[in-house]
Amino acid sequence: QVQLAESGGGSVQAGGSLRLSCATSGYTLGNYFMGWFRQAPGKEREGVAAISCSGTSTFYADSVKGRFTVSLDNAKNTLYLQMNTLKPEDTAIYYCAAARCVPYRRASMRAPDYNVWGQGTQVTVSS
């Protein structure tokens, strides 16, 4: 079973950048699809970005398109989320997640489709 650990959160002013990292253990390219989610106080967990089993397809929420980039370093078994032009509404706890690839699902932006979660890292953007 894969295990995940996020890092890289912090506080930044609006317009700034952060890069989140998700270190994995037990991960093998092609066996899992992965994603980034966030949850703000009083709100549901929402999908931010996802990467497919092959690592070649990426997906983004409309609210972050053009600002966030998800990537996978296979050599380091680490998932990244580069966040640029941050806005106060990006403030949330960010989680990385993984799920085993199956024939009928190779990627997802839906939290219920994931069964492995990291502990989360706080991102705070001030105006």
Coordinates of C-alpha atoms in Angstrom, one line a residue, residues 2-124:
V2 CA 1.3 3.4 -1.0
Q3 CA 1.9 6.0 1.7
L4 CA 2.0 9.8 1.2
A5 CA 3.5 12.7 3.0
E6 CA 3.0 16.3 2.0
S7 CA 5.3 19.3 2.6
G8 CA 5.9 22.8 1.4
G9 CA 2.9 24.6 2.7
G10 CA 3.1 28.0 4.4
S11 CA 2.0 31.6 4.4
V12 CA 2.4 33.8 1.4
Q13 CA 1.0 37.1 0.1
A14 CA -1.4 37.3 -2.8
G15 CA 0.5 37.0 -6.1
G16 CA 3.1 34.8 -4.6
S17 CA 4.1 31.2 -5.2
L18 CA 4.5 27.9 -3.3
R19 CA 5.5 24.4 -4.3
L20 CA 3.9 21.5 -2.5
S21 CA 5.6 18.1 -2.5
C22 CA 4.1 14.7 -1.8
A23 CA 6.7 12.1 -1.0
T24 CA 5.5 8.6 -1.7
S25 CA 6.5 5.2 -0.6
G26 CA 5.3 2.0 -2.3
Y27 CA 4.4 4.0 -5.4
T28 CA 5.1 2.6 -8.9
L29 CA 4.3 4.5 -12.0
G30 CA 1.4 2.9 -13.7
N31 CA -0.1 1.4 -10.5
Y32 CA -1.6 4.5 -9.1
F33 CA -3.2 7.7 -10.2
M34 CA -2.8 10.7 -8.0
G35 CA -4.3 14.0 -7.2
W36 CA -4.2 17.2 -5.1
F37 CA -7.2 18.3 -3.1
R38 CA -7.9 21.1 -0.8
Q39 CA -10.3 21.9 2.0
A40 CA -11.1 25.3 3.4
P41 CA -12.9 25.8 6.7
G42 CA -16.6 25.0 6.4
K43 CA -16.2 23.8 2.8
E44 CA -16.1 20.4 1.2
R45 CA -12.9 18.9 0.0
E46 CA -12.4 19.8 -3.7
G47 CA -10.2 18.4 -6.4
V48 CA -7.4 20.8 -7.5
A49 CA -5.3 18.8 -9.9
A50 CA -4.8 15.2 -10.9
I51 CA -2.4 13.1 -12.9
S52 CA -3.2 9.9 -14.7
C53 CA -1.8 6.4 -14.1
S54 CA 0.7 6.8 -17.0
G55 CA 1.7 10.2 -15.7
T56 CA 1.1 11.7 -19.1
S57 CA -2.3 13.3 -18.6
T58 CA -3.1 16.1 -16.1
F59 CA -6.3 17.7 -15.0
Y60 CA -7.2 20.9 -13.2
A61 CA -10.1 22.6 -11.5
D62 CA -11.2 25.6 -13.4
S63 CA -10.3 27.9 -10.5
V64 CA -6.6 27.0 -10.8
K65 CA -6.1 26.5 -14.5
G66 CA -3.2 28.5 -15.7
R67 CA -1.9 29.1 -12.2
F68 CA -1.2 25.6 -10.8
T69 CA 0.9 22.8 -12.3
V70 CA 0.9 19.2 -11.2
S71 CA 3.9 17.1 -12.0
L72 CA 5.5 13.8 -11.1
D73 CA 9.2 13.0 -10.6
N74 CA 9.4 9.3 -11.1
A75 CA 13.1 9.1 -10.0
K76 CA 12.2 10.7 -6.7
N77 CA 8.7 9.1 -6.4
T78 CA 7.4 12.6 -5.6
L79 CA 4.3 14.4 -6.7
Y80 CA 4.5 18.2 -6.9
L81 CA 2.0 21.0 -7.1
Q82 CA 3.5 24.3 -8.3
M83 CA 1.2 27.1 -7.3
N84 CA 1.7 30.6 -8.8
T85 CA -0.3 33.8 -8.6
L86 CA -1.8 32.7 -5.4
K87 CA -5.1 34.3 -4.3
P88 CA -6.6 34.5 -0.8
E89 CA -9.3 32.1 -1.9
D90 CA -6.6 29.4 -2.4
T91 CA -6.2 29.3 1.4
A92 CA -6.9 25.8 2.6
I93 CA -5.4 22.5 3.8
Y94 CA -3.9 20.8 0.8
Y95 CA -3.9 17.0 0.6
C96 CA -2.3 14.6 -1.9
A97 CA -4.1 11.4 -2.6
A98 CA -3.6 8.1 -4.5
A99 CA -5.7 5.2 -5.8
R100 CA -4.9 2.0 -7.6
C101 CA -5.3 2.1 -11.4
V102 CA -8.1 -0.1 -12.6
P103 CA -9.3 -0.6 -16.2
Y104 CA -12.3 1.6 -15.7
R105 CA -10.6 4.5 -13.9
R106 CA -7.2 5.9 -14.9
A107 CA -7.5 9.3 -13.3
S108 CA -10.0 11.3 -11.2
M109 CA -10.8 14.7 -9.7
R110 CA -13.3 13.2 -7.3
A111 CA -12.3 12.6 -3.6
P112 CA -14.5 9.5 -3.2
D113 CA -12.4 7.8 -5.9
Y114 CA -9.3 8.0 -3.7
N115 CA -8.5 5.7 -0.8
V116 CA -5.0 6.8 0.3
W117 CA -4.4 10.3 1.7
G118 CA -1.6 12.3 3.1
Q119 CA -1.9 14.2 6.4
G120 CA -2.3 17.6 4.7
T121 CA -0.3 20.8 4.6
Q122 CA -1.7 24.3 5.3
V123 CA -1.5 27.0 2.7
T124 CA -2.5 30.5 3.7

